[in-house]
mmCIF file of C-alpha atoms in Angstrom:
data_model
loop_
_atom_site.group_PDB
_atom_site.id
_atom_site.type_symbol
_atom_site.label_atom_id
_atom_site.label_comp_id
_atom_site.label_asym_id
_atom_site.label_seq_id
_atom_site.Cartn_x
_atom_site.Cartn_y
_atom_site.Cartn_z
ATOM 1 C CA UNK A 1 85.642 -8.382 8.951
ATOM 2 C CA UNK A 2 84.695 -10.587 6.055
ATOM 3 C CA UNK A 3 82.922 -13.015 8.398
ATOM 4 C CA UNK A 4 81.012 -10.109 9.949
ATOM 5 C CA UNK A 5 80.007 -8.856 6.504
ATOM 6 C CA UNK A 6 78.871 -12.361 5.594
ATOM 7 C CA UNK A 7 76.846 -12.618 8.813
ATOM 8 C CA UNK A 8 75.272 -9.200 8.196
ATOM 9 C CA UNK A 9 74.499 -10.118 4.593
ATOM 10 C CA UNK A 10 72.729 -13.241 5.912
ATOM 11 C CA UNK A 11 70.715 -11.205 8.417
ATOM 12 C CA UNK A 12 69.852 -8.682 5.717
ATOM 13 C CA UNK A 13 68.733 -11.532 3.417
ATOM 14 C CA UNK A 14 66.608 -13.112 6.195
ATOM 15 C CA UNK A 15 65.039 -9.772 7.035
ATOM 16 C CA UNK A 16 64.408 -9.073 3.354
ATOM 17 C CA UNK A 17 62.638 -12.466 3.005
ATOM 18 C CA UNK A 18 60.489 -11.742 6.072
ATOM 19 C CA UNK A 19 59.661 -8.247 4.786
ATOM 20 C CA UNK A 20 58.702 -9.711 1.402
ATOM 21 C CA UNK A 21 56.460 -12.323 3.078
ATOM 22 C CA UNK A 22 54.749 -9.643 5.169
ATOM 23 C CA UNK A 23 54.371 -7.445 2.067
ATOM 24 C CA UNK A 24 52.807 -10.371 0.135
ATOM 25 C CA UNK A 25 50.455 -11.082 3.056
ATOM 26 C CA UNK A 26 49.462 -7.395 3.374
ATOM 27 C CA UNK A 27 48.994 -7.176 -0.404
ATOM 28 C CA UNK A 28 46.682 -10.227 -0.341
ATOM 29 C CA UNK A 29 44.684 -8.739 2.537
ATOM 30 C CA UNK A 30 44.419 -5.400 0.725
ATOM 31 C CA UNK A 31 43.236 -7.127 -2.461
ATOM 32 C CA UNK A 32 40.579 -9.002 -0.428
ATOM 33 C CA UNK A 33 39.556 -5.749 1.252
ATOM 34 C CA UNK A 34 39.268 -3.965 -2.118
ATOM 35 C CA UNK A 35 37.125 -6.843 -3.410
ATOM 36 C CA UNK A 36 34.928 -6.694 -0.293
ATOM 37 C CA UNK A 37 34.539 -2.919 -0.594
ATOM 38 C CA UNK A 38 33.617 -3.272 -4.265
ATOM 39 C CA UNK A 39 31.025 -5.965 -3.493
ATOM 40 C CA UNK A 40 29.663 -3.833 -0.651
ATOM 41 C CA UNK A 41 29.320 -0.848 -2.977
ATOM 42 C CA UNK A 42 27.455 -3.005 -5.492
ATOM 43 C CA UNK A 43 25.159 -4.336 -2.755
ATOM 44 C CA UNK A 44 24.507 -0.822 -1.451
ATOM 45 C CA UNK A 45 23.729 0.397 -4.963
ATOM 46 C CA UNK A 46 21.289 -2.496 -5.474
ATOM 47 C CA UNK A 47 19.675 -1.802 -2.102
ATOM 48 C CA UNK A 48 19.354 1.881 -2.987
ATOM 49 C CA UNK A 49 17.635 0.935 -6.275
ATOM 50 C CA UNK A 50 15.256 -1.354 -4.388
ATOM 51 C CA UNK A 51 14.574 1.352 -1.809
ATOM 52 C CA UNK A 52 13.757 3.887 -4.531
ATOM 53 C CA UNK A 53 11.458 1.360 -6.243
ATOM 54 C CA UNK A 54 9.798 0.556 -2.920
ATOM 55 C CA UNK A 55 9.288 4.264 -2.303
ATOM 56 C CA UNK A 56 7.591 4.573 -5.695
ATOM 57 C CA UNK A 57 5.398 1.559 -4.885
ATOM 58 C CA UNK A 58 4.462 3.064 -1.529
ATOM 59 C CA UNK A 59 3.563 6.380 -3.195
ATOM 60 C CA UNK A 60 1.458 4.555 -5.790
ATOM 61 C CA UNK A 61 -0.328 2.502 -3.115
ATOM 62 C CA UNK A 62 -0.978 5.661 -1.089
ATOM 63 C CA UNK A 63 -2.524 7.298 -4.136
ATOM 64 C CA UNK A 64 -4.630 4.189 -4.840
ATOM 65 C CA UNK A 65 -5.732 4.034 -1.194
ATOM 66 C CA UNK A 66 -6.736 7.705 -1.284
ATOM 67 C CA UNK A 67 -8.744 6.983 -4.452
ATOM 68 C CA UNK A 68 -10.428 4.014 -2.774
ATOM 69 C CA UNK A 69 -11.273 6.169 0.253
ATOM 70 C CA UNK A 70 -12.861 8.778 -2.022
ATOM 71 C CA UNK A 71 -14.837 6.067 -3.830
ATOM 72 C CA UNK A 72 -15.963 4.554 -0.528
ATOM 73 C CA UNK A 73 -17.121 7.984 0.689
ATOM 74 C CA UNK A 74 -19.000 8.510 -2.568
ATOM 75 C CA UNK A 75 -20.648 5.082 -2.175
ATOM 76 C CA UNK A 76 -21.644 5.909 1.412
ATOM 77 C CA UNK A 77 -23.215 9.156 0.222
ATOM 78 C CA UNK A 78 -25.038 7.379 -2.631
ATOM 79 C CA UNK A 79 -26.231 4.681 -0.244
ATOM 80 C CA UNK A 80 -27.560 7.318 2.180
ATOM 81 C CA UNK A 81 -29.364 9.004 -0.718
ATOM 82 C CA UNK A 82 -30.869 5.672 -1.855
ATOM 83 C CA UNK A 83 -31.925 4.911 1.718
ATOM 84 C CA UNK A 84 -33.647 8.317 1.947
ATOM 85 C CA UNK A 85 -35.352 7.727 -1.420
ATOM 86 C CA UNK A 86 -36.495 4.262 -0.298
ATOM 87 C CA UNK A 87 -37.907 5.773 2.904
ATOM 88 C CA UNK A 88 -39.767 8.385 0.799
ATOM 89 C CA UNK A 89 -41.180 5.593 -1.380
ATOM 90 C CA UNK A 90 -42.306 3.666 1.719
ATOM 91 C CA UNK A 91 -44.055 6.778 3.060
ATOM 92 C CA UNK A 92 -45.706 7.410 -0.326
ATOM 93 C CA UNK A 93 -46.833 3.778 -0.513
ATOM 94 C CA UNK A 94 -48.298 4.037 3.003
ATOM 95 C CA UNK A 95 -50.032 7.277 2.036
ATOM 96 C CA UNK A 96 -51.446 5.613 -1.102
ATOM 97 C CA UNK A 97 -52.702 2.683 0.973
ATOM 98 C CA UNK A 98 -54.411 5.097 3.369
ATOM 99 C CA UNK A 99 -55.900 7.099 0.458
ATOM 100 C CA UNK A 100 -57.062 3.876 -1.197
ATOM 101 C CA UNK A 101 -58.700 2.739 2.049
ATOM 102 C CA UNK A 102 -60.407 6.144 2.351
ATOM 103 C CA UNK A 103 -61.605 5.975 -1.272
ATOM 104 C CA UNK A 104 -62.811 2.447 -0.688
ATOM 105 C CA UNK A 105 -64.851 3.636 2.295
ATOM 106 C CA UNK A 106 -66.188 6.602 0.308
ATOM 107 C CA UNK A 107 -67.065 4.300 -2.604
ATOM 108 C CA UNK A 108 -68.824 1.900 -0.244
ATOM 109 C CA UNK A 109 -70.766 4.819 1.232
ATOM 110 C CA UNK A 110 -71.714 6.065 -2.267
ATOM 111 C CA UNK A 111 -72.732 2.583 -3.289
ATOM 112 C CA UNK A 112 -74.852 2.230 -0.211
ATOM 113 C CA UNK A 113 -76.383 5.627 -0.863
ATOM 114 C CA UNK A 114 -76.884 4.917 -4.584
ATOM 115 C CA UNK A 115 -78.224 1.488 -3.797
ATOM 116 C CA UNK A 116 -80.551 3.125 -1.281
ATOM 117 C CA UNK A 117 -81.893 5.510 -3.942
ATOM 118 C CA UNK A 118 -82.352 2.690 -6.420
ATOM 119 C CA UNK A 119 -84.273 0.578 -4.045
#
């Protein structure tokens, strides 16, 4: 009976040691897991901050692009107006050249007529 108790005490001690080793191993793994989860949370938080900042940047760039589009449209309209004005000026210049040529002919005719009277 005493030998059996001694043998059982030995088995209980061995089992207790094995249980303690497994518990230490599980505890270490849990601590590593907690550390990994914490680091992952931090990384996710940082990524979320970057995503929010990127979203703000995208919104700002969209607004700037819309402004540039409006400016470009305004410049196209101004350019079309300037082109039309330049075309008007070309037509006026051509008209003035034609009128000048006509006046020149009329002046030459008057000169010839006046010269004819003088002679």
